[in-house]
Tab-separated table of C-alpha atoms in Angstrom:
chain	number	residue	atom	x	y	z
A	1	MET	CA	-52.645	34.056	30.673
A	2	THR	CA	-55.007	32.038	28.078
A	3	GLN	CA	-53.288	29.547	25.601
A	4	TYR	CA	-56.462	30.709	23.442
A	5	SER	CA	-59.659	33.553	22.044
A	6	ASP	CA	-63.045	32.623	22.187
A	7	HIS	CA	-65.439	33.765	20.245
A	8	PHE	CA	-69.045	32.730	21.538
A	9	ALA	CA	-72.750	31.799	19.956
A	10	PRO	CA	-75.137	34.041	20.960
A	11	GLU	CA	-76.982	33.811	23.994
A	12	GLY	CA	-80.165	30.859	23.194
A	13	LEU	CA	-79.429	29.590	20.035
A	14	ARG	CA	-78.182	25.839	19.589
A	15	VAL	CA	-74.383	26.040	19.080
A	16	ARG	CA	-73.537	24.890	15.633
A	17	GLY	CA	-70.403	23.748	15.425
A	18	THR	CA	-66.709	24.449	16.391
A	19	VAL	CA	-64.036	26.422	14.613
A	20	VAL	CA	-60.529	26.009	15.687
A	21	VAL	CA	-58.181	29.169	14.681
A	22	VAL	CA	-54.522	28.687	13.719
A	23	PRO	CA	-52.241	32.149	12.855
A	24	GLY	CA	-49.795	32.830	10.620
A	25	ARG	CA	-46.596	34.170	10.884
A	26	GLY	CA	-46.482	36.641	12.814
A	27	GLU	CA	-50.221	36.978	13.940
A	28	THR	CA	-51.196	37.037	17.136
A	29	ARG	CA	-54.366	35.782	18.125
A	30	ALA	CA	-55.900	39.380	18.852
A	31	THR	CA	-55.098	39.479	14.390
A	32	TYR	CA	-58.507	36.698	14.082
A	33	ALA	CA	-60.316	38.563	16.198
A	34	ARG	CA	-63.111	40.162	13.626
A	35	PHE	CA	-63.296	37.102	11.971
A	36	GLY	CA	-63.587	34.694	15.185
A	37	LYS	CA	-66.372	37.519	16.128
A	38	ARG	CA	-68.040	37.093	12.695
A	39	LEU	CA	-68.717	33.237	12.584
A	40	ALA	CA	-69.935	33.224	16.481
A	41	ALA	CA	-72.493	35.628	14.784
A	42	ASP	CA	-73.603	32.687	12.825
A	43	ALA	CA	-73.648	30.554	15.446
A	44	TYR	CA	-70.153	28.548	15.611
A	45	ARG	CA	-68.367	28.879	18.459
A	46	VAL	CA	-64.523	29.696	18.121
A	47	ARG	CA	-61.682	29.140	19.194
A	48	VAL	CA	-57.928	30.913	18.831
A	49	VAL	CA	-54.538	29.481	19.396
A	50	ASP	CA	-51.105	30.866	18.711
A	51	ALA	CA	-49.431	30.433	15.641
A	52	PRO	CA	-46.989	27.899	15.191
A	53	VAL	CA	-43.697	28.370	15.028
A	54	LEU	CA	-41.968	26.780	12.103
A	55	ASP	CA	-38.417	28.290	11.651
A	56	ALA	CA	-37.309	25.662	14.366
A	57	PRO	CA	-34.159	23.498	13.493
A	58	ASP	CA	-36.703	21.137	13.831
A	59	PRO	CA	-39.811	21.328	12.475
A	60	ALA	CA	-41.584	17.637	12.935
A	61	ALA	CA	-41.410	18.774	16.145
A	62	ALA	CA	-42.923	22.334	16.255
A	63	LEU	CA	-45.731	19.803	14.364
A	64	ARG	CA	-45.954	18.010	17.157
A	65	ASP	CA	-46.305	20.364	19.218
A	66	LEU	CA	-49.254	22.176	17.414
A	67	ASP	CA	-50.828	18.989	17.279
A	68	ALA	CA	-51.035	19.064	20.803
A	69	ARG	CA	-52.173	22.901	21.765
A	70	LEU	CA	-55.095	21.589	19.001
A	71	ALA	CA	-56.079	18.696	21.013
A	72	GLY	CA	-55.637	20.526	23.768
A	73	ALA	CA	-58.248	23.817	22.632
A	74	VAL	CA	-60.746	20.846	21.445
A	75	GLU	CA	-60.453	19.271	25.015
A	76	GLY	CA	-60.291	22.308	26.132
A	77	THR	CA	-63.864	23.033	24.826
A	78	ALA	CA	-64.863	19.933	25.576
A	79	ALA	CA	-64.365	20.761	29.476
A	80	GLU	CA	-67.283	23.176	28.920
A	81	GLY	CA	-69.854	21.560	27.820
A	82	GLY	CA	-69.335	19.503	24.957
A	83	VAL	CA	-67.795	20.167	21.500
A	84	PRO	CA	-70.306	20.681	19.039
A	85	ARG	CA	-70.179	18.866	15.816
A	86	PRO	CA	-69.228	19.083	12.760
A	87	LEU	CA	-65.175	20.556	14.571
A	88	VAL	CA	-63.371	22.755	11.859
A	89	VAL	CA	-59.853	23.771	12.057
A	90	VAL	CA	-58.396	26.654	9.678
A	91	GLY	CA	-54.923	27.715	8.933
A	92	ALA	CA	-53.752	30.927	7.908
A	93	ASP	CA	-50.349	30.913	5.851
A	94	SER	CA	-48.010	28.836	8.226
A	95	GLY	CA	-51.115	27.607	9.336
A	96	ALA	CA	-52.749	26.081	6.798
A	97	ALA	CA	-49.552	25.141	5.850
A	98	ALA	CA	-49.223	23.378	8.944
A	99	LEU	CA	-52.572	21.823	8.951
A	100	ALA	CA	-51.409	20.471	5.558
A	101	ALA	CA	-48.769	18.839	7.243
A	102	LEU	CA	-50.135	16.887	9.740
A	103	HIS	CA	-53.086	15.955	7.808
A	104	GLY	CA	-51.320	14.995	4.477
A	105	ARG	CA	-50.480	11.895	2.680
A	106	ALA	CA	-46.879	11.956	5.359
A	107	GLY	CA	-49.061	13.884	8.696
A	108	THR	CA	-48.459	13.133	11.721
A	109	ALA	CA	-51.461	14.549	13.842
A	110	THR	CA	-52.418	12.115	16.620
A	111	GLY	CA	-54.509	14.981	18.823
A	112	VAL	CA	-57.947	15.903	16.968
A	113	ARG	CA	-59.025	14.105	13.744
A	114	PRO	CA	-61.241	17.452	12.727
A	115	ASP	CA	-64.470	16.451	10.260
A	116	ALA	CA	-62.530	19.507	7.638
A	117	LEU	CA	-60.587	22.094	7.370
A	118	VAL	CA	-60.007	25.168	5.709
A	119	LEU	CA	-56.593	26.564	4.325
A	120	ALA	CA	-56.630	29.766	3.659
A	121	GLY	CA	-53.477	31.679	2.390
A	122	LEU	CA	-51.080	29.392	2.029
A	123	PRO	CA	-47.661	30.316	0.842
A	124	GLY	CA	-46.754	29.080	-2.296
A	125	ARG	CA	-43.265	30.933	-2.738
A	126	ALA	CA	-40.613	31.078	-1.460
A	127	GLY	CA	-39.222	33.821	1.812
A	128	GLY	CA	-37.818	36.671	0.586
A	129	PRO	CA	-37.497	40.469	1.853
A	130	VAL	CA	-40.767	41.844	2.461
A	131	GLY	CA	-38.885	45.311	2.518
A	132	SER	CA	-40.326	47.642	5.704
A	133	TRP	CA	-43.907	47.253	7.319
A	134	ASP	CA	-45.616	49.133	5.247
A	135	ASP	CA	-44.873	47.125	1.960
A	136	GLU	CA	-45.441	43.831	4.542
A	137	LEU	CA	-48.863	45.620	4.679
A	138	ASP	CA	-49.752	46.157	1.340
A	139	VAL	CA	-48.455	42.178	0.668
A	140	ARG	CA	-50.891	41.252	3.129
A	141	THR	CA	-54.161	43.608	3.307
A	142	SER	CA	-55.732	46.340	1.534
A	143	CYS	CA	-58.005	46.989	4.361
A	144	PRO	CA	-57.133	49.959	6.471
A	145	ALA	CA	-58.975	48.051	10.236
A	146	HIS	CA	-57.019	45.215	9.173
A	147	ARG	CA	-53.763	47.085	8.468
A	148	ALA	CA	-54.494	49.155	11.890
A	149	THR	CA	-55.070	46.148	13.522
A	150	LEU	CA	-51.371	44.258	12.417
A	151	SER	CA	-50.212	47.963	13.416
A	152	GLY	CA	-51.200	48.412	16.684
A	153	ASP	CA	-51.211	45.387	17.981
A	154	PRO	CA	-47.238	45.010	20.148
A	155	ARG	CA	-47.137	41.253	19.553
A	156	VAL	CA	-46.792	41.284	16.177
A	157	ARG	CA	-43.578	40.339	15.253
A	158	GLN	CA	-43.435	42.244	11.972
A	159	GLY	CA	-41.147	40.902	8.829
A	160	LEU	CA	-41.658	36.837	9.440
A	161	LEU	CA	-43.258	37.182	6.364
A	162	GLY	CA	-40.563	37.560	4.460
A	163	GLU	CA	-39.242	34.095	6.157
A	164	ALA	CA	-39.187	30.769	4.628
A	165	LEU	CA	-40.688	27.976	5.568
A	166	PRO	CA	-38.939	24.519	6.319
A	167	GLU	CA	-39.206	22.680	3.210
A	168	ALA	CA	-41.300	19.919	4.005
A	169	VAL	CA	-43.825	22.268	5.822
A	170	ALA	CA	-43.902	24.658	2.642
A	171	ALA	CA	-44.594	21.504	-0.060
A	172	ALA	CA	-47.257	19.902	1.864
A	173	TYR	CA	-50.056	20.670	0.108
A	174	GLN	CA	-48.749	20.403	-2.836
A	175	ASP	CA	-48.125	16.576	-1.945
A	176	ALA	CA	-51.611	16.214	0.174
A	177	ASP	CA	-53.520	12.662	0.153
A	178	THR	CA	-56.318	13.474	2.275
A	179	GLY	CA	-60.075	12.327	3.139
A	180	LEU	CA	-61.481	15.057	4.866
A	181	PRO	CA	-63.016	18.106	3.492
A	182	VAL	CA	-61.296	20.876	2.497
A	183	LEU	CA	-62.185	24.716	2.025
A	184	LEU	CA	-58.905	26.139	-0.126
A	185	LEU	CA	-58.880	29.759	-0.590
A	186	VAL	CA	-57.178	31.806	-1.482
A	187	GLY	CA	-56.573	36.038	-3.123
A	188	ASP	CA	-56.391	36.299	-6.682
A	189	ALA	CA	-54.129	39.615	-5.870
A	190	ASP	CA	-51.903	37.854	-3.277
A	191	PRO	CA	-47.962	38.011	-4.316
A	192	LEU	CA	-47.276	34.477	-2.177
A	193	ALA	CA	-48.935	32.364	-3.292
A	194	ASP	CA	-48.764	29.203	-6.151
A	195	PRO	CA	-52.544	29.670	-7.791
A	196	GLU	CA	-51.395	26.194	-10.451
A	197	SER	CA	-50.226	24.312	-7.945
A	198	LEU	CA	-53.256	25.458	-4.965
A	199	GLU	CA	-55.433	23.874	-8.471
A	200	ARG	CA	-54.052	20.272	-8.588
A	201	ALA	CA	-53.504	20.383	-5.084
A	202	ALA	CA	-57.482	21.256	-5.822
A	203	ARG	CA	-58.299	18.863	-8.187
A	204	SER	CA	-56.045	15.212	-6.081
A	205	LEU	CA	-58.343	15.642	-3.313
A	206	PRO	CA	-61.842	13.853	-3.314
A	207	ARG	CA	-63.331	16.323	-1.406
A	208	ALA	CA	-61.848	19.871	-1.277
A	209	ARG	CA	-63.163	23.144	-3.154
A	210	LEU	CA	-60.946	26.055	-3.960
A	211	SER	CA	-62.901	29.665	-3.876
A	212	VAL	CA	-60.494	32.635	-5.504
A	213	VAL	CA	-61.450	36.079	-3.461
A	214	HIS	CA	-61.553	38.362	-6.319
A	215	GLY	CA	-58.910	41.329	-5.556
A	216	ALA	CA	-57.908	39.395	-2.224
A	217	HIS	CA	-54.489	39.614	-0.995
A	218	HIS	CA	-52.520	36.901	1.617
A	219	ASP	CA	-54.446	37.457	4.259
A	220	VAL	CA	-57.675	36.551	2.762
A	221	LEU	CA	-59.257	35.526	5.719
A	222	ASN	CA	-58.567	39.424	6.680
A	223	ASP	CA	-58.534	41.704	3.596
A	224	LEU	CA	-61.265	44.101	2.481
A	225	GLN	CA	-63.337	41.417	0.836
A	226	HIS	CA	-63.575	39.279	4.507
A	227	ARG	CA	-67.956	39.679	4.597
A	228	SER	CA	-67.874	37.537	1.963
A	229	VAL	CA	-64.930	35.517	2.668
A	230	ALA	CA	-66.575	34.616	5.858
A	231	ALA	CA	-69.386	33.928	4.490
A	232	GLU	CA	-68.147	31.322	2.044
A	233	VAL	CA	-66.617	29.716	4.945
A	234	VAL	CA	-69.841	29.611	6.821
A	235	SER	CA	-71.680	27.910	3.260
A	236	PHE	CA	-69.194	25.019	3.880
A	237	LEU	CA	-70.412	24.865	7.302
A	238	GLU	CA	-73.425	24.173	6.274
A	239	THR	CA	-72.271	22.098	3.544
A	240	LEU	CA	-70.641	19.611	6.314
A	241	ARG	CA	-73.572	18.846	7.149
A	242	ASN	CA	-75.303	17.795	3.734
A	243	ASP	CA	-72.922	15.555	2.709
A	244	LEU	CA	-70.767	18.804	1.153
A	245	LEU	CA	-73.329	19.635	-1.547
A	246	PRO	CA	-75.069	23.911	-1.615
A	247	LEU	CA	-77.623	24.213	-0.158
A	248	THR	CA	-79.224	27.122	-2.553
A	249	THR	CA	-78.310	26.946	-6.089
A	250	VAL	CA	-78.122	29.633	-8.580
A	251	GLN	CA	-81.555	29.348	-11.248
A	252	PHE	CA	-81.119	31.574	-13.580
A	253	SER	CA	-79.371	35.324	-13.107
A	254	ALA	CA	-79.919	38.628	-15.598
A	255	TRP	CA	-76.405	40.138	-14.547
């Protein structure tokens, strides 16, 4: 069975970049099919890898495994005709925390040097019981389609959202120090988020953008606002060609 899920740009269009997606706790590659297709429709090459296993006794080994897996994913796209730049790695939940640990102050990434990071739904609180599956879904999302995707996927591991991440991984973004451009995405209805820590992290990084999604829950890439969130990600991708400056500005708005 393939190690990746791929989403390709429409035939005939110049590919504008490469996006590798790292899922979070309990999630599978199928969790990000809608997100991957939407970015691919904007002419980005998207590859989704498996979620990192960070509940191991040796989190450093788990990070090394993720680093190797990302390298393999990127090398795989190169073998298929090159890696269109920019190369951006998107992480959600524990995937975002792992990327922050790999590329932060004590970063250990050796296999892949992306051009930017997107960190979505960074967990800012220790794990704890999330109750029933319906309770966990309420923490994750209010999007009926996403709830159905999670519930209908037999490979989704229910209950993992209540398990705490290793401390060294969970706190990595709060101590982040990377020169890479970073887009931080968080829902303002995410009960697992620590907004103050995210704001401090954003202010401490030299090239960071913190986007708060109104009404979104923990699965910020897949909640009801998924179209706007995907548009925000694409907007960030496009600014990488323009020294991180927005390509449009609002000069006047009457509402």
